[in-house]
Coordinates of N, CA and C and ligand atoms in Angstrom, one line a residue:
M1 N 19.7 2.6 -21.2 CA 19.2 3.5 -20.2 C 18.6 2.9 -19.0
T2 N 18.8 3.5 -17.8 CA 18.3 2.9 -16.7 C 17.0 3.8 -16.3
I3 N 15.9 3.1 -16.1 CA 14.6 3.6 -15.7 C 14.2 3.2 -14.3
T4 N 13.9 4.2 -13.4 CA 13.4 3.9 -12.1 C 12.3 4.6 -11.8
L5 N 11.2 3.9 -11.4 CA 10.0 4.6 -11.1 C 9.8 4.6 -9.5
F6 N 9.6 5.8 -9.0 CA 9.2 5.9 -7.6 C 7.7 6.0 -7.5
T7 N 7.2 5.1 -6.7 CA 5.7 5.1 -6.6 C 5.3 4.7 -5.2
A8 N 4.0 4.6 -4.9 CA 3.5 4.1 -3.6 C 2.2 3.4 -3.8
E9 N 1.9 2.6 -2.8 CA 0.7 1.7 -3.0 C -0.6 2.4 -3.2
S10 N -1.0 3.3 -2.5 CA -2.2 3.9 -2.6 C -2.1 5.2 -3.3
S11 N -1.5 5.2 -4.5 CA -1.3 6.4 -5.3 C -1.5 6.4 -6.7
I12 N -1.4 7.5 -7.4 CA -1.5 7.7 -8.9 C -0.2 7.1 -9.5
G13 N 0.7 6.7 -8.7 CA 1.9 6.1 -9.3 C 1.6 4.9 -10.1
W14 N 0.5 4.2 -9.8 CA 0.0 3.1 -10.5 C 0.0 3.3 -12.1
V15 N -0.4 4.5 -12.5 CA -0.6 4.8 -13.9 C 0.7 4.7 -14.7
S16 N 1.7 5.2 -14.2 CA 3.1 5.2 -14.8 C 3.6 3.7 -14.6
H17 N 3.3 3.1 -13.6 CA 3.7 1.7 -13.4 C 3.1 0.8 -14.5
I18 N 1.8 0.9 -14.6 CA 1.0 0.1 -15.6 C 1.6 0.4 -17.1
A19 N 1.8 1.7 -17.3 CA 2.3 2.2 -18.5 C 3.8 1.6 -18.8
L20 N 4.5 1.5 -17.8 CA 5.9 0.9 -18.0 C 5.7 -0.5 -18.3
E21 N 4.8 -1.2 -17.7 CA 4.6 -2.7 -18.1 C 4.1 -2.7 -19.5
E22 N 3.3 -1.8 -20.0 CA 2.7 -1.9 -21.3 C 3.8 -1.6 -22.3
S23 N 4.8 -0.8 -21.9 CA 5.8 -0.3 -22.9 C 6.8 -1.4 -23.2
G24 N 7.0 -2.4 -22.4 CA 7.9 -3.4 -22.7 C 9.4 -3.0 -22.3
L25 N 9.5 -1.8 -21.8 CA 11.0 -1.2 -21.4 C 11.4 -1.9 -20.2
E26 N 12.7 -1.9 -20.0 CA 13.2 -2.4 -18.7 C 13.1 -1.4 -17.7
Y27 N 12.7 -1.7 -16.5 CA 12.7 -0.5 -15.4 C 12.7 -1.3 -14.1
E28 N 13.0 -0.4 -13.1 CA 12.8 -0.9 -11.7 C 11.8 0.1 -11.0
A29 N 10.9 -0.6 -10.2 CA 9.9 0.2 -9.4 C 10.3 0.1 -8.0
K30 N 10.3 1.4 -7.4 CA 10.7 1.5 -5.9 C 9.4 2.0 -5.2
A31 N 9.0 1.4 -4.2 CA 7.7 1.8 -3.5 C 8.1 2.5 -2.3
L32 N 7.6 3.8 -2.2 CA 7.7 4.6 -0.9 C 6.6 4.1 0.0
D33 N 6.9 4.2 1.3 CA 5.8 3.9 2.3 C 5.3 5.2 2.8
F34 N 4.1 5.5 2.5 CA 3.5 6.8 2.8 C 3.2 6.9 4.4
S35 N 2.9 5.6 4.9 CA 2.6 5.6 6.3 C 3.9 6.0 7.3
Q36 N 5.0 5.8 6.6 CA 6.3 6.2 7.2 C 6.7 7.6 6.8
G37 N 5.9 8.3 6.0 CA 6.3 9.7 5.5 C 7.5 9.6 4.6
Q38 N 7.8 8.5 3.9 CA 9.0 8.5 3.1 C 9.0 9.5 2.0
Q39 N 7.8 10.0 1.5 CA 7.8 11.0 0.5 C 8.4 12.3 0.9
G40 N 8.5 12.5 2.2 CA 9.0 13.7 2.7 C 10.4 13.6 3.3
S41 N 11.1 12.4 3.0 CA 12.4 12.1 3.5 C 13.4 13.0 2.8
A42 N 14.5 13.4 3.5 CA 15.6 14.1 2.8 C 16.0 13.5 1.5
E43 N 16.2 12.2 1.6 CA 16.7 11.4 0.5 C 15.8 11.5 -0.8
Y44 N 14.3 11.5 -0.5 CA 13.5 11.5 -1.6 C 13.3 12.9 -2.1
L45 N 13.4 13.9 -1.2 CA 13.2 15.3 -1.6 C 14.2 15.7 -2.6
K46 N 15.4 15.0 -2.6 CA 16.4 15.4 -3.6 C 16.0 14.8 -4.9
I47 N 15.2 13.8 -4.9 CA 14.6 13.3 -6.2 C 13.4 14.2 -6.6
N48 N 12.5 14.4 -5.8 CA 11.3 15.2 -6.2 C 11.0 16.1 -4.9
A49 N 11.3 17.3 -5.2 CA 11.1 18.4 -4.1 C 9.6 18.5 -3.8
K50 N 8.7 18.0 -4.6 CA 7.3 18.3 -4.3 C 6.8 17.2 -3.4
A51 N 7.7 16.3 -3.0 CA 7.3 15.3 -2.0 C 6.1 14.4 -2.5
R52 N 6.0 14.2 -3.7 CA 5.0 13.4 -4.4 C 5.5 12.3 -5.2
V53 N 4.6 11.3 -5.4 CA 4.9 10.2 -6.5 C 3.8 10.4 -7.5
P54 N 4.1 10.0 -8.8 CA 5.2 9.3 -9.2 C 6.5 10.3 -9.6
S55 N 7.7 9.7 -9.6 CA 8.9 10.3 -10.1 C 9.5 9.3 -11.1
L56 N 9.9 9.7 -12.2 CA 10.6 8.7 -13.1 C 11.9 9.1 -13.3
M57 N 12.9 8.3 -12.8 CA 14.2 8.7 -12.9 C 14.8 8.1 -14.1
V58 N 15.5 8.9 -15.1 CA 16.1 8.4 -16.2 C 17.5 8.9 -16.3
D59 N 18.3 8.5 -17.2 CA 19.7 9.0 -17.4 C 19.9 10.6 -17.4
Q60 N 18.8 11.2 -18.0 CA 19.0 12.6 -18.2 C 18.5 13.4 -16.9
G61 N 17.7 12.8 -16.1 CA 17.2 13.5 -14.9 C 15.8 12.9 -14.4
V62 N 15.0 13.7 -13.7 CA 13.8 13.1 -13.2 C 12.6 13.8 -13.7
I63 N 11.7 13.0 -14.1 CA 10.4 13.4 -14.8 C 9.3 13.3 -13.7
T64 N 8.6 14.4 -13.5 CA 7.3 14.3 -12.5 C 6.1 14.6 -13.3
E65 N 5.0 14.4 -12.7 CA 3.7 14.7 -13.3 C 3.2 13.7 -14.3
T66 N 2.3 12.9 -13.9 CA 1.8 11.7 -14.7 C 1.6 12.0 -16.2
P67 N 0.9 13.1 -16.6 CA 0.8 13.2 -18.0 C 2.2 13.3 -18.8
A68 N 3.1 14.0 -18.1 CA 4.4 14.1 -18.7 C 5.1 12.7 -18.9
I69 N 5.0 11.9 -17.8 CA 5.6 10.7 -17.7 C 5.1 9.7 -18.9
L70 N 3.8 9.8 -19.0 CA 3.0 9.0 -20.0 C 3.4 9.4 -21.5
T71 N 3.6 10.7 -21.6 CA 3.9 11.1 -23.0 C 5.4 10.6 -23.4
Y72 N 6.2 10.8 -22.3 CA 7.7 10.4 -22.5 C 7.7 8.7 -22.8
L73 N 7.0 8.1 -22.0 CA 7.0 6.6 -22.1 C 6.5 6.2 -23.5
A74 N 5.4 6.9 -24.0 CA 4.9 6.6 -25.2 C 5.9 6.9 -26.5
Q75 N 6.6 8.0 -26.3 CA 7.7 8.3 -27.2 C 8.9 7.3 -27.2
L76 N 9.2 6.8 -26.0 CA 10.3 5.8 -25.9 C 9.9 4.5 -26.4
A77 N 8.6 4.2 -26.4 CA 8.1 2.9 -26.9 C 7.1 3.0 -28.0
P78 N 7.5 3.5 -29.2 CA 6.7 3.7 -30.2 C 6.0 2.5 -30.9
T79 N 6.5 1.4 -30.7 CA 5.8 0.1 -31.2 C 4.8 -0.6 -30.1
S80 N 4.8 0.0 -29.0 CA 4.0 -0.6 -27.9 C 2.5 -0.2 -28.0
S81 N 1.7 -0.7 -27.0 CA 0.3 -0.2 -27.0 C 0.1 1.2 -26.6
L82 N 1.3 1.8 -26.1 CA 1.1 3.3 -25.7 C 1.4 4.3 -26.9
A83 N 1.8 3.7 -28.1 CA 2.2 4.5 -29.2 C 1.3 5.6 -29.5
L84 N 1.9 6.8 -29.7 CA 1.1 8.0 -30.0 C 0.6 8.0 -31.4
P85 N -0.7 8.4 -31.6 CA -1.1 8.5 -33.1 C -0.2 9.5 -33.9
E86 N -0.2 9.4 -35.1 CA 0.6 10.4 -35.9 C -0.3 11.6 -36.1
N87 N -1.5 11.6 -36.1 CA -2.5 12.7 -36.3 C -2.4 13.7 -35.1
P88 N -2.0 14.9 -35.3 CA -1.9 15.9 -34.2 C -3.2 16.1 -33.4
F89 N -4.3 16.0 -34.1 CA -5.5 16.2 -33.4 C -5.8 15.0 -32.4
E90 N -5.5 13.8 -33.0 CA -5.7 12.6 -32.1 C -4.8 12.7 -30.8
Q91 N -3.5 13.2 -31.1 CA -2.6 13.4 -30.0 C -3.1 14.4 -29.0
A92 N -3.7 15.5 -29.5 CA -4.3 16.5 -28.6 C -5.5 15.9 -27.7
M93 N -6.2 15.1 -28.4 CA -7.4 14.4 -27.7 C -6.8 13.6 -26.4
I94 N -5.7 13.0 -26.6 CA -5.1 12.2 -25.6 C -4.6 13.1 -24.5
N95 N -3.9 14.1 -24.9 CA -3.5 15.2 -23.9 C -4.6 15.7 -23.2
A96 N -5.6 16.1 -23.9 CA -6.7 16.7 -23.2 C -7.3 15.9 -22.1
F97 N -7.5 14.6 -22.5 CA -8.1 13.6 -21.4 C -7.2 13.5 -20.3
N98 N -5.9 13.3 -20.6 CA -5.0 13.0 -19.5 C -4.8 14.3 -18.5
L99 N -4.9 15.4 -19.2 CA -4.8 16.7 -18.4 C -6.1 16.9 -17.5
Y100 N -7.2 16.5 -18.1 CA -8.5 16.6 -17.3 C -8.4 15.6 -16.1
L101 N -7.9 14.5 -16.3 CA -7.8 13.5 -15.1 C -6.8 14.3 -14.0
C102 N -5.7 14.8 -14.5 CA -4.6 15.4 -13.7 C -5.0 16.7 -12.9
S103 N -5.7 17.5 -13.6 CA -6.0 18.8 -13.1 C -7.3 18.9 -12.4
T104 N -8.3 18.1 -12.7 CA -9.6 18.1 -12.3 C -10.1 16.9 -11.4
V105 N -9.9 15.7 -12.1 CA -10.6 14.5 -11.4 C -9.6 14.1 -10.2
H106 N -8.3 14.0 -10.4 CA -7.4 13.7 -9.3 C -7.6 14.7 -8.2
V107 N -7.7 16.0 -8.5 CA -7.7 17.1 -7.5 C -9.1 16.9 -6.7
A108 N -10.2 16.6 -7.4 CA -11.4 16.3 -6.7 C -11.3 15.1 -5.8
H109 N -10.6 14.1 -6.2 CA -10.4 12.9 -5.2 C -9.6 13.3 -4.1
A110 N -8.5 14.1 -4.3 CA -7.6 14.4 -3.3 C -8.2 15.3 -2.1
H111 N -9.4 15.9 -2.4 CA -10.1 16.6 -1.4 C -10.5 15.6 -0.2
K112 N -10.5 14.2 -0.5 CA -11.0 13.3 0.6 C -9.9 13.1 1.6
H113 N -8.7 12.9 1.2 CA -7.7 12.7 2.3 C -6.7 13.7 2.4
R114 N -6.6 14.6 1.4 CA -5.5 15.5 1.4 C -6.0 16.9 1.5
G115 N -7.2 17.1 2.2 CA -7.9 18.5 2.2 C -7.0 19.5 2.9
T116 N -6.0 19.1 3.8 CA -5.1 20.1 4.4 C -4.2 20.7 3.4
R117 N -4.1 20.3 2.2 CA -3.4 21.1 1.2 C -4.0 22.4 1.0
W118 N -5.3 22.6 1.2 CA -6.0 23.8 0.8 C -6.6 24.4 2.0
V119 N -7.0 23.8 3.1 CA -7.6 24.4 4.2 C -7.1 23.7 5.6
D120 N -7.2 24.5 6.6 CA -6.8 23.7 7.9 C -7.9 23.9 8.9
D121 N -9.0 24.6 8.6 CA -10.2 24.8 9.5 C -11.0 23.4 9.5
E122 N -11.3 23.0 10.6 CA -12.0 21.6 10.7 C -13.3 21.5 9.9
R123 N -14.0 22.7 9.9 CA -15.3 22.6 9.3 C -15.1 22.6 7.7
A124 N -14.2 23.4 7.5 CA -13.9 23.6 5.9 C -13.4 22.2 5.5
L125 N -12.5 21.6 6.2 CA -12.0 20.3 5.8 C -13.1 19.3 5.7
K126 N -14.1 19.3 6.6 CA -15.2 18.3 6.5 C -16.0 18.6 5.3
L127 N -16.3 19.9 5.0 CA -17.1 20.2 3.8 C -16.4 19.7 2.5
L128 N -15.1 19.8 2.5 CA -14.4 19.4 1.4 C -14.6 17.8 1.1
T129 N -14.3 17.1 2.2 CA -14.5 15.6 2.2 C -15.9 15.2 2.0
D130 N -16.9 15.8 2.5 CA -18.3 15.5 2.3 C -18.7 15.7 0.9
N131 N -18.0 16.7 0.2 CA -18.4 16.9 -1.2 C -17.8 15.9 -2.2
V132 N -16.9 15.1 -1.8 CA -16.2 14.3 -2.8 C -17.2 13.3 -3.6
P133 N -18.2 12.6 -3.0 CA -19.0 11.8 -3.9 C -19.7 12.6 -4.9
K134 N -20.1 14.0 -4.6 CA -20.8 14.9 -5.5 C -19.9 15.2 -6.7
T135 N -18.7 15.7 -6.3 CA -17.7 16.3 -7.3 C -17.2 15.1 -8.2
M136 N -17.0 14.0 -7.5 CA -16.4 12.8 -8.5 C -17.6 12.4 -9.3
A137 N -18.8 12.4 -8.9 CA -20.0 12.0 -9.7 C -20.1 13.0 -11.0
V138 N -19.8 14.3 -10.7 CA -19.8 15.2 -11.9 C -18.8 14.8 -12.9
C139 N -17.6 14.5 -12.4 CA -16.5 14.0 -13.3 C -16.9 12.7 -14.0
A140 N -17.5 11.8 -13.2 CA -17.9 10.5 -13.8 C -18.9 10.7 -15.0
D141 N -19.9 11.6 -14.7 CA -20.9 12.0 -15.8 C -20.2 12.4 -17.1
M142 N -19.2 13.3 -16.8 CA -18.5 14.0 -18.0 C -17.7 13.0 -18.7
M143 N -17.0 12.1 -18.1 CA -16.3 11.0 -18.7 C -17.2 10.1 -19.5
E144 N -18.2 9.6 -18.8 CA -19.2 8.6 -19.4 C -19.8 9.2 -20.5
N145 N -20.4 10.4 -20.4 CA -21.3 11.0 -21.5 C -20.6 11.8 -22.5
Q146 N -19.5 12.3 -22.2 CA -18.7 13.3 -23.3 C -17.4 12.8 -23.7
M147 N -16.8 12.0 -22.9 CA -15.3 11.8 -23.2 C -14.9 10.3 -23.7
V148 N -15.3 9.3 -22.9 CA -14.9 8.0 -23.2 C -15.7 7.3 -24.3
K149 N -15.1 6.9 -25.5 CA -15.7 6.4 -26.5 C -16.0 4.9 -26.3
G150 N -15.1 4.1 -25.8 CA -15.3 2.7 -25.5 C -14.8 1.9 -26.8
P151 N -14.2 0.7 -26.7 CA -14.0 0.1 -25.3 C -12.9 0.8 -24.7
W152 N -11.9 1.4 -25.4 CA -11.0 2.2 -24.7 C -11.4 3.7 -24.6
V153 N -10.6 4.5 -24.0 CA -11.0 5.9 -23.8 C -11.2 6.6 -25.2
H154 N -10.3 6.3 -26.1 CA -10.4 7.1 -27.4 C -10.9 6.1 -28.4
G155 N -11.5 5.0 -28.1 CA -12.1 4.2 -29.2 C -11.4 2.8 -29.2
E156 N -11.2 2.4 -30.4 CA -10.6 1.0 -30.6 C -9.1 0.9 -30.3
K157 N -8.5 1.9 -30.2 CA -7.0 1.9 -30.0 C -6.7 2.3 -28.6
F158 N -6.0 1.4 -27.9 CA -5.5 1.6 -26.5 C -4.5 2.8 -26.6
S159 N -4.5 3.5 -25.4 CA -3.5 4.6 -25.4 C -3.1 4.9 -23.9
T160 N -2.3 5.9 -23.7 CA -1.8 6.3 -22.3 C -3.0 6.7 -21.5
S161 N -4.2 7.0 -22.0 CA -5.3 7.5 -21.2 C -6.0 6.4 -20.5
D162 N -5.6 5.1 -21.0 CA -6.3 3.9 -20.4 C -5.8 3.6 -19.1
P163 N -4.6 3.4 -18.8 CA -4.0 3.1 -17.5 C -4.4 4.4 -16.6
Y164 N -4.5 5.5 -17.1 CA -4.8 6.8 -16.2 C -6.3 6.7 -15.7
L165 N -7.2 6.4 -16.7 CA -8.6 6.3 -16.4 C -8.8 5.1 -15.4
Y166 N -8.2 4.1 -15.6 CA -8.3 2.8 -14.8 C -8.0 3.2 -13.3
R167 N -6.8 3.9 -13.1 CA -6.5 4.1 -11.7 C -7.5 5.0 -11.0
I168 N -8.0 5.9 -11.8 CA -9.0 6.8 -11.2 C -10.3 6.0 -10.8
L169 N -10.6 5.0 -11.8 CA -11.9 4.3 -11.5 C -11.8 3.4 -10.3
T170 N -10.5 2.9 -10.0 CA -10.4 2.1 -8.9 C -10.7 2.8 -7.5
W171 N -10.7 4.2 -7.6 CA -11.0 5.0 -6.4 C -12.4 5.2 -6.2
F172 N -13.3 4.9 -7.2 CA -14.7 5.2 -7.2 C -15.4 4.8 -6.0
D173 N -15.2 3.4 -5.7 CA -16.0 2.9 -4.6 C -15.7 3.7 -3.3
A174 N -14.5 3.8 -2.9 CA -14.1 4.5 -1.8 C -14.6 6.1 -1.7
D175 N -14.7 6.5 -3.0 CA -15.1 7.9 -3.1 C -16.6 8.1 -3.1
G176 N -17.4 7.0 -3.0 CA -18.7 7.0 -2.9 C -19.5 7.2 -4.2
V177 N -18.8 6.8 -5.2 CA -19.4 6.8 -6.7 C -19.7 5.4 -7.0
D178 N -21.0 5.1 -7.5 CA -21.4 3.8 -7.8 C -21.1 3.5 -9.3
I179 N -20.1 2.8 -9.6 CA -19.7 2.6 -11.0 C -20.7 1.9 -11.8
A180 N -21.6 1.2 -11.2 CA -22.7 0.6 -12.0 C -23.6 1.5 -12.7
Q181 N -23.5 2.7 -12.3 CA -24.4 3.8 -13.0 C -23.7 4.3 -14.2
Y182 N -22.4 3.8 -14.5 CA -21.7 4.3 -15.7 C -21.2 3.1 -16.5
P183 N -22.0 2.6 -17.5 CA -21.7 1.4 -18.2 C -20.3 1.4 -18.8
K184 N -20.1 2.5 -19.5 CA -18.8 2.5 -20.3 C -17.5 2.4 -19.3
L185 N -17.8 3.2 -18.2 CA -16.6 3.3 -17.4 C -16.4 1.9 -16.6
K186 N -17.6 1.3 -16.3 CA -17.6 -0.1 -15.6 C -16.9 -1.2 -16.6
A187 N -17.3 -1.1 -17.9 CA -16.7 -2.0 -19.0 C -15.2 -1.7 -19.0
H188 N -14.7 -0.5 -19.0 CA -13.4 -0.1 -19.1 C -12.5 -0.7 -17.8
R189 N -13.1 -0.5 -16.6 CA -12.4 -1.0 -15.5 C -12.3 -2.6 -15.6
D190 N -13.4 -3.2 -16.0 CA -13.3 -4.7 -16.0 C -12.4 -5.2 -17.1
A191 N -12.3 -4.4 -18.2 CA -11.3 -4.8 -19.2 C -9.9 -4.6 -18.9
M192 N -9.6 -3.5 -18.2 CA -8.3 -3.2 -17.7 C -7.8 -4.3 -16.7
D193 N -8.8 -4.7 -15.8 CA -8.4 -5.7 -14.8 C -7.9 -7.0 -15.4
Q194 N -8.3 -7.2 -16.8 CA -7.9 -8.5 -17.4 C -6.4 -8.3 -18.1
R195 N -5.9 -7.1 -18.1 CA -4.6 -6.9 -18.8 C -3.5 -7.4 -18.0
E196 N -2.4 -8.0 -18.6 CA -1.2 -8.4 -17.9 C -0.5 -7.3 -17.1
S197 N -0.6 -6.0 -17.7 CA 0.1 -5.0 -17.1 C -0.5 -4.7 -15.7
V198 N -1.8 -4.7 -15.6 CA -2.5 -4.4 -14.5 C -2.2 -5.5 -13.4
K199 N -2.3 -6.7 -13.8 CA -2.0 -7.9 -12.9 C -0.6 -7.9 -12.4
A200 N 0.3 -7.4 -13.2 CA 1.7 -7.3 -12.8 C 1.9 -6.2 -11.6
V201 N 1.1 -5.0 -11.8 CA 1.2 -4.0 -10.8 C 0.5 -4.5 -9.5
K202 N -0.6 -5.2 -9.6 CA -1.3 -5.7 -8.5 C -0.4 -6.6 -7.7
A203 N 0.3 -7.4 -8.5 CA 1.3 -8.5 -7.9 C 2.3 -7.7 -7.1
F204 N 2.8 -6.7 -7.8 CA 3.9 -5.9 -7.1 C 3.5 -5.4 -5.7
F205 N 2.2 -5.1 -5.6 CA 1.7 -4.5 -4.3 C 1.0 -5.7 -3.5
H206 N 1.1 -6.9 -4.1 CA 0.5 -8.0 -3.3 C -1.1 -7.8 -3.2
H207 N -1.6 -7.2 -4.2 CA -3.2 -7.1 -4.2 C -3.7 -8.3 -4.9
E208 N -4.8 -8.8 -4.4 CA -5.6 -10.0 -4.9 C -4.7 -11.3 -5.2
Ligands
LIG301 N1 -0.1 16.0 -10.5 C1 0.7 14.9 -9.9 C2 0.0 14.5 -8.6 C3 0.9 13.6 -7.8 C4 0.3 13.3 -6.4 O1 -0.5 14.1 -5.8 N2 0.6 12.2 -5.8 C5 0.1 11.8 -4.5 C6 -0.3 10.3 -4.5 S1 -1.7 10.1 -5.4 C7 1.3 11.9 -3.5 O2 2.4 11.7 -3.8 N3 0.9 12.3 -2.3 C8 1.8 12.3 -1.1 C9 1.5 13.3 -0.2 O3 0.4 14.1 -0.4 O4 2.1 13.5 0.8 C10 0.8 13.7 -11.0 O5 -0.2 13.6 -11.7 O6 1.6 13.1 -10.9

């Protein structure tokens, strides 16, 4: 099977990219240039009409939405670090965490640069942006105190939640959240930085 990931440098596409590296599957990554508006090009809209990344193109079609891509990759690579637990409750915990990141934390972050998705009034836009350090800190508190077990999100076993949390944590500094206030989250980001999968994605984008 041919697997192609459409991603972009400053995007949530990193999560699927790191997961592909963890999976051991063969794939190709293609980076869109947001500064050129390539996500809205006629060619890309045929792949993903939502004009967003990531999109994962496989033989059967195109998968969008990070949690869906992660579950798919975990099922394709059952002997990798992404492997889903057999226990349905443990699977639900992974889904619940990934969906919290998708529906709440990523959306809180998007208020910083993508506020025009919701409002066009200048003052309303400024209020949305100004609120980002506060709303992201609420999410950080929730993850630190209620969700992340450590060393990985769900405890001793790595899962798809770990690349996802990592990407969100890389946004903390720019979002005005001091990660030093969150020991478990800080340790998680540091541990992920040591993984070969993360180093490979950084190298792809010529980071560090
Ligand atoms: N819910 C989607 C969100 C995808 C998304 O919002 N991607 C952003 C990058 S972080 C994007 O493609 N933005 C392009 C734009 O807004 O024009 C997912 O989790 O995959």
